[in-house]
C-alpha positions as YAML, in Angstrom:
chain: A
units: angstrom
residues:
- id: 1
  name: UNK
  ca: [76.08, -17.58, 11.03]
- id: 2
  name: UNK
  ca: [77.42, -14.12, 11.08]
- id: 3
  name: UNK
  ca: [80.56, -13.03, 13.04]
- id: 4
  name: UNK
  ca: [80.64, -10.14, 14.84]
- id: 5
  name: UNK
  ca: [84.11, -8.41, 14.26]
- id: 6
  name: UNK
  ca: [86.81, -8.17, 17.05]
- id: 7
  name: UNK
  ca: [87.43, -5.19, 18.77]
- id: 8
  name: UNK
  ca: [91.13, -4.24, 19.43]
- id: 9
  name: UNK
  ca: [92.31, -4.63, 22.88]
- id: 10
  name: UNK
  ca: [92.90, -0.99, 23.93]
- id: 11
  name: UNK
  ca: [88.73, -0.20, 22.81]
- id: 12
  name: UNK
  ca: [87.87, -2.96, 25.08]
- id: 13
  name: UNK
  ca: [89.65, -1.49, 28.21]
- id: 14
  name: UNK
  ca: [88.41, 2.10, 27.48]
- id: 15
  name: UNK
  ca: [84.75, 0.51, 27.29]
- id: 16
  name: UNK
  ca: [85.36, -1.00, 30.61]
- id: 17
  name: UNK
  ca: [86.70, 1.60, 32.48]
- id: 18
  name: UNK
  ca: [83.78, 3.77, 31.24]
- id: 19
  name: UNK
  ca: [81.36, 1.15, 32.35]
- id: 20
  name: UNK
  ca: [82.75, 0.79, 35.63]
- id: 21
  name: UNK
  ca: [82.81, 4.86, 36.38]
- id: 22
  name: UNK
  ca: [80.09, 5.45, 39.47]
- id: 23
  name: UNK
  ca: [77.68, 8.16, 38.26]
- id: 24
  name: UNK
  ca: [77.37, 11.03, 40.26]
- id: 25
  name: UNK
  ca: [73.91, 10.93, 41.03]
- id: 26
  name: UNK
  ca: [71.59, 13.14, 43.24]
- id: 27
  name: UNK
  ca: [71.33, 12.43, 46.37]
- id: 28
  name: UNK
  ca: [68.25, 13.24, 48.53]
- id: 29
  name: UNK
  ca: [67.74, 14.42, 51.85]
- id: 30
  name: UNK
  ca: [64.32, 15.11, 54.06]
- id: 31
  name: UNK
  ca: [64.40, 17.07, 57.01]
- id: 32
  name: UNK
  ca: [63.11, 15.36, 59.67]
- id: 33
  name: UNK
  ca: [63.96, 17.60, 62.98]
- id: 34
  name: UNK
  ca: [62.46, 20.52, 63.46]
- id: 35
  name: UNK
  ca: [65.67, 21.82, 65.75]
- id: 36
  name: UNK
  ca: [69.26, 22.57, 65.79]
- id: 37
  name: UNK
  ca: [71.50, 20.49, 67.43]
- id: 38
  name: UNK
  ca: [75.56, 20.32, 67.38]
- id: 39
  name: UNK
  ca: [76.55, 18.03, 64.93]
- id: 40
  name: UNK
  ca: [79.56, 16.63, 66.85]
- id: 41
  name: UNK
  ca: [77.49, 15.88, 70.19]
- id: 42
  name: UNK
  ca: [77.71, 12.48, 70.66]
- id: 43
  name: UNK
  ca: [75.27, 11.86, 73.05]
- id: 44
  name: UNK
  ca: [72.17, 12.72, 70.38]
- id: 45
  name: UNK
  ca: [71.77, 9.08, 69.12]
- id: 46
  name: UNK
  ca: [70.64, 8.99, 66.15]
- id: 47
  name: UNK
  ca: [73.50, 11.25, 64.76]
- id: 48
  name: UNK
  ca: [71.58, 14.34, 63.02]
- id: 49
  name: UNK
  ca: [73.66, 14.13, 60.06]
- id: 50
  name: UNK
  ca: [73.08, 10.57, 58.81]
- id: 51
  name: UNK
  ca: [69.72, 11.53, 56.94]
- id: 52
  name: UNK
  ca: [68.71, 8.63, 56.63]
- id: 53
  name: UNK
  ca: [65.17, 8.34, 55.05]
- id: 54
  name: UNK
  ca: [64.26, 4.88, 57.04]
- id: 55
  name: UNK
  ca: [65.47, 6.24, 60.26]
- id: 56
  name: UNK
  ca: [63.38, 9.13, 62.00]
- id: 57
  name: UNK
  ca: [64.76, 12.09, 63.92]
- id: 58
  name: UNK
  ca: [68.09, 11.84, 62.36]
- id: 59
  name: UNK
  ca: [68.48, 15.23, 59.70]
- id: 60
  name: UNK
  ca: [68.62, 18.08, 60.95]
- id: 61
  name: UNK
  ca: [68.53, 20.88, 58.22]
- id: 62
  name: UNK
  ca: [72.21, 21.45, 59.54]
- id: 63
  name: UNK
  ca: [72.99, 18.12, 59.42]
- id: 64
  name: UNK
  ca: [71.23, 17.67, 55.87]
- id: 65
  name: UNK
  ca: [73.45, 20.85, 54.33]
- id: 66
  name: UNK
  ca: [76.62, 18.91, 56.27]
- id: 67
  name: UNK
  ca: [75.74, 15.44, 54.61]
- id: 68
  name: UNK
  ca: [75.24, 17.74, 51.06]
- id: 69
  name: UNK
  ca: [78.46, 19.31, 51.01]
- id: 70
  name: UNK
  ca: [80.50, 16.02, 51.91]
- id: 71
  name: UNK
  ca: [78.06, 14.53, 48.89]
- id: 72
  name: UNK
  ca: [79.79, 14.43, 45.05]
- id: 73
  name: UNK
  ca: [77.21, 16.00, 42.62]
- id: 74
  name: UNK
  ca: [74.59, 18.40, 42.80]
- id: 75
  name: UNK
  ca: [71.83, 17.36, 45.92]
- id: 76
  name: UNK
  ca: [68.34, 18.16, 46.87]
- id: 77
  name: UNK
  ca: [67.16, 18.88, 50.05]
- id: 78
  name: UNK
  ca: [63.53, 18.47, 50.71]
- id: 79
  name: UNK
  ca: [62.51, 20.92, 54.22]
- id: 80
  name: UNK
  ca: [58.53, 19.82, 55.00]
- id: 81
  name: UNK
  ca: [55.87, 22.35, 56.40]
- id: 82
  name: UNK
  ca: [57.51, 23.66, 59.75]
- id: 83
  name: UNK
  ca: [59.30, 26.22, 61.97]
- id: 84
  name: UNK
  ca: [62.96, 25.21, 61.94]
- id: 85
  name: UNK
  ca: [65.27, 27.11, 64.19]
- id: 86
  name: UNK
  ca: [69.03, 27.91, 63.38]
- id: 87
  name: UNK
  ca: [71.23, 28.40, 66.50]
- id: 88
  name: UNK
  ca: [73.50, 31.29, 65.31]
- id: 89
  name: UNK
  ca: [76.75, 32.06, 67.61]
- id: 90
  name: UNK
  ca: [80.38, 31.34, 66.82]
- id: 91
  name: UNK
  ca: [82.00, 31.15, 63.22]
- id: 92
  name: UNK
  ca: [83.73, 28.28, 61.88]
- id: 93
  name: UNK
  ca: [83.11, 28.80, 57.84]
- id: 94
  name: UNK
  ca: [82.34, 24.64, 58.27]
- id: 95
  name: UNK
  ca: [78.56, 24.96, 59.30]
- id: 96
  name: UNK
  ca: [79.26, 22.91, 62.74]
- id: 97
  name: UNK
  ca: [78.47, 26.04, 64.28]
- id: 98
  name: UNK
  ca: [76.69, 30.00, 63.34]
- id: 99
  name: UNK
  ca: [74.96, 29.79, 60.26]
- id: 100
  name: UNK
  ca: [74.82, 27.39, 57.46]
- id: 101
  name: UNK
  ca: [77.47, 27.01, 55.15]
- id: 102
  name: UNK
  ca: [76.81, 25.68, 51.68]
- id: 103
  name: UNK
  ca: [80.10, 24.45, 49.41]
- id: 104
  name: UNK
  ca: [78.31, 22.73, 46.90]
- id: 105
  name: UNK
  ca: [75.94, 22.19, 44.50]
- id: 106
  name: UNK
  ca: [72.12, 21.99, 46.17]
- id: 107
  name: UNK
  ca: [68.52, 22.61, 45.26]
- id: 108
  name: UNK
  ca: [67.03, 23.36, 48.77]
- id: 109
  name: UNK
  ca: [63.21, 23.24, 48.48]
- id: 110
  name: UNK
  ca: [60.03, 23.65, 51.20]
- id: 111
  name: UNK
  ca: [56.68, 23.01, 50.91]
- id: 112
  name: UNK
  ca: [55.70, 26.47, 50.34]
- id: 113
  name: UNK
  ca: [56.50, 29.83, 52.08]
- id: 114
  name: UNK
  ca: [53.45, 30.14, 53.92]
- id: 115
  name: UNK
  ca: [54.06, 27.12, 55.58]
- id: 116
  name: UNK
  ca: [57.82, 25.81, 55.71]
- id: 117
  name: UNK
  ca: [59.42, 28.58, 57.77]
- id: 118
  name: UNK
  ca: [63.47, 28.65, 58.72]
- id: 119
  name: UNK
  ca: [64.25, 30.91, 61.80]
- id: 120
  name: UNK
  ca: [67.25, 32.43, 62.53]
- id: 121
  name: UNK
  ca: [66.15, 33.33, 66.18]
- id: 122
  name: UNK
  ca: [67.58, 36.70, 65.89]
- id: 123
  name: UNK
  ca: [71.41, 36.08, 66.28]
- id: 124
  name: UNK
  ca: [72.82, 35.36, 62.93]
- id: 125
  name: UNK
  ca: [72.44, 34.40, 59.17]
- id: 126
  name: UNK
  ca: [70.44, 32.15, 57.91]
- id: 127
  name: UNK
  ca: [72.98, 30.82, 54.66]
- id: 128
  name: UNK
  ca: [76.23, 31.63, 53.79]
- id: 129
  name: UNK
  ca: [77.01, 30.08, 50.41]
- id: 130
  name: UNK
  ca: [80.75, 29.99, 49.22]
- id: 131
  name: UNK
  ca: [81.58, 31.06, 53.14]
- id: 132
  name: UNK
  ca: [85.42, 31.39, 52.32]
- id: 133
  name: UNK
  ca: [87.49, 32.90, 49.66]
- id: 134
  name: UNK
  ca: [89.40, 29.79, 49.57]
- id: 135
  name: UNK
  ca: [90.09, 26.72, 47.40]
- id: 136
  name: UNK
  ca: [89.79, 24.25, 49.69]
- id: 137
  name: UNK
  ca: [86.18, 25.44, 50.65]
- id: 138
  name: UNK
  ca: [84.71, 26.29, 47.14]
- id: 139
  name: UNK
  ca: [87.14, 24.86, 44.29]
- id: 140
  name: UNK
  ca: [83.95, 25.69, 41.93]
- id: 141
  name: UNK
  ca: [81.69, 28.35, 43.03]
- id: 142
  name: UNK
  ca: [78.37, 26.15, 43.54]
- id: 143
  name: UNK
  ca: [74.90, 26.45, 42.64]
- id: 144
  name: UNK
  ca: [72.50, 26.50, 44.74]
- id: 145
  name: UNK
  ca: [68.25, 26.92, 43.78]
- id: 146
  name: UNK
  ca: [66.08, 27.57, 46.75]
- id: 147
  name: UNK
  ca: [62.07, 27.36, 46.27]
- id: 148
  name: UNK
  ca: [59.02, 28.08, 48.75]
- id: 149
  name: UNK
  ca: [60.47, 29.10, 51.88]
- id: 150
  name: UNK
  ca: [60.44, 31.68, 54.13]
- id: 151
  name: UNK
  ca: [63.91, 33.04, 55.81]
- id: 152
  name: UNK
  ca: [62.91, 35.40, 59.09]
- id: 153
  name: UNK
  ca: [64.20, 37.01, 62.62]
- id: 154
  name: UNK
  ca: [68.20, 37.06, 61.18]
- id: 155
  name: UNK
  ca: [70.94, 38.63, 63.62]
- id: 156
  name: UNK
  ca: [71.60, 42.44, 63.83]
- id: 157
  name: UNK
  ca: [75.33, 42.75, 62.36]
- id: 158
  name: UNK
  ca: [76.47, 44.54, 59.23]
- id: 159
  name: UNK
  ca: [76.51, 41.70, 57.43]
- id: 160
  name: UNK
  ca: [74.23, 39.28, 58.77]
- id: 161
  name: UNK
  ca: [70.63, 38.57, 56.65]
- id: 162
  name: UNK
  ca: [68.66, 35.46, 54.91]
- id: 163
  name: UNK
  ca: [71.10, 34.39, 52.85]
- id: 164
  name: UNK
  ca: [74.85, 35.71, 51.52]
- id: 165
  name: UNK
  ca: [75.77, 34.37, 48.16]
- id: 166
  name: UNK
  ca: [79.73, 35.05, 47.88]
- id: 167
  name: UNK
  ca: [80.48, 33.70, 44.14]
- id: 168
  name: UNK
  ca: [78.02, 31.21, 43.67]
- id: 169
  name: UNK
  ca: [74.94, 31.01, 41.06]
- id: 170
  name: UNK
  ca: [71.97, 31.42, 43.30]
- id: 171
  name: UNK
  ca: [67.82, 31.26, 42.16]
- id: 172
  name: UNK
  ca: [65.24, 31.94, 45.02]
- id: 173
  name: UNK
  ca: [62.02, 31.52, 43.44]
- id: 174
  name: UNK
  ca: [58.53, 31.64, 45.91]
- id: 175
  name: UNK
  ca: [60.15, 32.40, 48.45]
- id: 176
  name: UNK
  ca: [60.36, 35.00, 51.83]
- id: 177
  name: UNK
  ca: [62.67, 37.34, 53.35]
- id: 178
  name: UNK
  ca: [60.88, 38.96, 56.56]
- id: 179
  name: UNK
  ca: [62.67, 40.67, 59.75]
- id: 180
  name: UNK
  ca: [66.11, 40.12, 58.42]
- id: 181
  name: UNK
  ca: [68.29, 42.37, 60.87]
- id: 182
  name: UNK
  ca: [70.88, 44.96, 58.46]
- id: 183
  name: UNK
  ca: [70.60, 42.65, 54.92]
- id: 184
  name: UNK
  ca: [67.88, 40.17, 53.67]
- id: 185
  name: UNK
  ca: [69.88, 39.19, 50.86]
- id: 186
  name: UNK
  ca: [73.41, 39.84, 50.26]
- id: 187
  name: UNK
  ca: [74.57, 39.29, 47.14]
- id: 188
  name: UNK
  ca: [78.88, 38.98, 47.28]
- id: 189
  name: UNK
  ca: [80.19, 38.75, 43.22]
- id: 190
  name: UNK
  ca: [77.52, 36.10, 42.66]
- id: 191
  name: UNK
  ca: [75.22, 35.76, 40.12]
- id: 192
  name: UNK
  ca: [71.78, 36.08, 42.00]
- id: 193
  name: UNK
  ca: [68.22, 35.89, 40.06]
- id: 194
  name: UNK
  ca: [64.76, 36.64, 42.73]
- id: 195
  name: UNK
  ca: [61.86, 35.64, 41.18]
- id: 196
  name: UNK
  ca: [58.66, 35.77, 42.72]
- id: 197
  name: UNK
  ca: [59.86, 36.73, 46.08]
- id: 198
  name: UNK
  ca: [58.75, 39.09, 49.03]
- id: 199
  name: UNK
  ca: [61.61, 40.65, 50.66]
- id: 200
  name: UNK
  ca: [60.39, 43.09, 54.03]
- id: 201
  name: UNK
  ca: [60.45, 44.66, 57.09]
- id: 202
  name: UNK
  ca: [64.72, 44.86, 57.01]
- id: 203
  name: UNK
  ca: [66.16, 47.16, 59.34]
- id: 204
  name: UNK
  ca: [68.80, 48.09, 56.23]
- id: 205
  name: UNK
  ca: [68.96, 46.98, 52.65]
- id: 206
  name: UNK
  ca: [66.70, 44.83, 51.79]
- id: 207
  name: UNK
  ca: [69.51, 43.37, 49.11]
- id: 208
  name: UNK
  ca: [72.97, 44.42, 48.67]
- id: 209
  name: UNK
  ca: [74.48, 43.40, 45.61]
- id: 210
  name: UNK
  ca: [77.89, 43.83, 44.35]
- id: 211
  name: UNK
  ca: [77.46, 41.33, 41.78]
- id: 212
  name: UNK
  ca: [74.83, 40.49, 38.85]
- id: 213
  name: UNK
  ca: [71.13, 40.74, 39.63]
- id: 214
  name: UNK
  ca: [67.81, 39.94, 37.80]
- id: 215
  name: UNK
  ca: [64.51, 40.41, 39.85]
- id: 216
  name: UNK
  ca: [61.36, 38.98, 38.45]
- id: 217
  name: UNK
  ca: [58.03, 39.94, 39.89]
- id: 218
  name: UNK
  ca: [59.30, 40.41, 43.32]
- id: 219
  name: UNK
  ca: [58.06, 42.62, 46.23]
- id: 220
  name: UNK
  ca: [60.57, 45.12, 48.38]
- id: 221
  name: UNK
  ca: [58.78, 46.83, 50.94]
- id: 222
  name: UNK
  ca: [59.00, 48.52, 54.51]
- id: 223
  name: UNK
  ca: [62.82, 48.14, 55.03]
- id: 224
  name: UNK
  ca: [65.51, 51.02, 54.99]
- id: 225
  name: UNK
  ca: [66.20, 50.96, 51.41]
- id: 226
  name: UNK
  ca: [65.29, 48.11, 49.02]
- id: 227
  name: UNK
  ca: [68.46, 47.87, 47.24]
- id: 228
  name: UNK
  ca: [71.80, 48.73, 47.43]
- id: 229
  name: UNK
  ca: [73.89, 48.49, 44.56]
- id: 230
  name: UNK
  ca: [77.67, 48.68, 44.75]
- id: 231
  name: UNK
  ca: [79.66, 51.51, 43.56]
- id: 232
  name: UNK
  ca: [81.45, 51.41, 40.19]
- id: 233
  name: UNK
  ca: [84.86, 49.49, 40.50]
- id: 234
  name: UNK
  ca: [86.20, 46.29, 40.50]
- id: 235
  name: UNK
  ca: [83.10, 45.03, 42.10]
- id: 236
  name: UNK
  ca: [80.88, 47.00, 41.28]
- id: 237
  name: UNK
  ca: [76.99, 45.62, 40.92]
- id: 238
  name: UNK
  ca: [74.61, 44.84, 37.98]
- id: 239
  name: UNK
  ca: [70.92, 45.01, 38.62]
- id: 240
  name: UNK
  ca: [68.33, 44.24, 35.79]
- id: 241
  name: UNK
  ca: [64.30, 44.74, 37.98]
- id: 242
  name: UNK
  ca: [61.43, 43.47, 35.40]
- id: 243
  name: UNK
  ca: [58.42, 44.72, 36.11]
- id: 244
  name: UNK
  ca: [56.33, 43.82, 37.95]
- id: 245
  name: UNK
  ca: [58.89, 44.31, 40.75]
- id: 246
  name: UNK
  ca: [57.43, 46.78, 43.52]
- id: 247
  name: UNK
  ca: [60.88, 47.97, 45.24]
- id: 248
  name: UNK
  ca: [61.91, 50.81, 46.94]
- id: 249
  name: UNK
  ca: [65.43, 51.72, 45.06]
- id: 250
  name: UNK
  ca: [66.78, 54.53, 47.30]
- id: 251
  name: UNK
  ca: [70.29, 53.75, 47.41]
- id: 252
  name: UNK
  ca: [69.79, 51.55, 43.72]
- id: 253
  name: UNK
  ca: [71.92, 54.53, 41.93]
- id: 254
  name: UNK
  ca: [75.17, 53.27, 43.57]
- id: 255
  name: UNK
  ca: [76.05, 51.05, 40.49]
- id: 256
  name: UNK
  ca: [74.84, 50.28, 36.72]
- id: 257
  name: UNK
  ca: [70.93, 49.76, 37.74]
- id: 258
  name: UNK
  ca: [69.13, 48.57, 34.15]
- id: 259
  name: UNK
  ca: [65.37, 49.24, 34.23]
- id: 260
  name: UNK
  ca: [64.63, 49.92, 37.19]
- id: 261
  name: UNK
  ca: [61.11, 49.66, 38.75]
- id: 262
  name: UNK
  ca: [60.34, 52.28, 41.31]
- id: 263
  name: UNK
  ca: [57.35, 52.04, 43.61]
- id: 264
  name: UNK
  ca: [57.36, 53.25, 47.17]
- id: 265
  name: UNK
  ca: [55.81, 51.79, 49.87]
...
């Protein structure tokens, strides 16, 4: 009978310790709440953050980006056909409060953009990925994919809009921007790619981008200018627009614009 050979003593621990490593698998989350409740209210039984898919009424789209960004690896959110209202107000860079704060990796999907519908009920943004400049927030700059939604009625300051995307790698593909107060999309030394999306009716810029840019067969239309592209500098912004992308560029000549679509509506 044959005899397998030994195997030395230090192989056999390395083999075990790499058996006994916990994979960092996806996690996934279903929104199940169509409102926005605070997370820390302990009166709201079940808690909105637990997200549990055998337990109704307890996820929250807040409490769903919460239970993502305490998650290891990159997550998925699923958000089903609905209206779901974001209660804007107050800043805490933790998403407890004000918008939503994303700090790690997430693919955040709807069921389509006609039908699946995140309102920011007109006092603040929607998303704020990478919120903070800081370490202890972002250690890695995340990335984040968002399909087949449709971001709408954001707040009326400078900076508020959709979605910001300070330093992160963010893809928005079939998706929205409609009535987003000063900025749809705001774009902060990220690496953004739109494809397939309608951004309009901004009271400012329908995208302000001070990072790197590709638009794919995307729609800019009746908003105050369709993008704004940073000035040369430090920061300064990198658009690439394939056609077919129907935009409205009048402030696009800020920064290095590459091919650059113009159609006006």
């Amino acid at each position: 009978m044959y005899r397998f050979p030994s195997l030395p003593s230090s192989l056999l621990g390395i083999l075990f310790l790499l058996c006994s490593v916990t994979p960092l698998w996806a996690a996934t989350y279903t929104v199940d709440r169509f409102d926005d409740v605070s997370p820390t209210d302990a009166t709201i039984q079940p808690p909105i953050t637990d997200c549990d898919d055998a337990v109704p009424n307890d996820c929250t789209l807040r409490g769903a980006i919460l239970k993502a960004n305490a998650a290891a690896g990159a997550d998925i959110i699923q958000i089903p056909a609905g209206t779901y209202t974001v209660v804007g107000g107050g800043q805490d860079e933790v998403g407890f409060i004000g918008d939503l704060d994303v700090h790690g990796d997430v693919t955040i999907t709807g069921a389509g953009a006609d039908v699946t519908i995140i309102d920011g009920g007109g006092t603040d943004r929607i998303l704020d990925i990478c919120a903070l400049d800081s370490p202890n927030r972002c250690p890695v700059p995340p990335v984040v994919a968002i399909a087949g939604i449709t971001f709408q009625n954001t707040g009326s300051g400078t900076s508020a809009g959709g979605v910001r995307n300070r330093l992160g790698t963010l893809t928005v593909t079939n998706s929205t921007f409609r009535n987003c107060r000063a900025i749809a999309v705001d774009n902060d030394r990220g690496t953004l790619t739109l494809s397939n999306v309608l951004i309009e009716e901004a009271s400012n810029n329908g995208i302000r981008n001070d990072g790197t840019l590709t638009i794919v067969g995307s729609t800019i239309r009746n908003l105050g200018a369709g993008l704004f592209n940073s000035k040369q500098g430090p920061s300064a912004g990198l658009a690439v627009v394939r056609a077919p992308t129907a935009s409205r560029p009048s402030q696009a000549g800020q920064g290095p614009t590459t091919a650059m679509v113009a159609r006006w509506f």
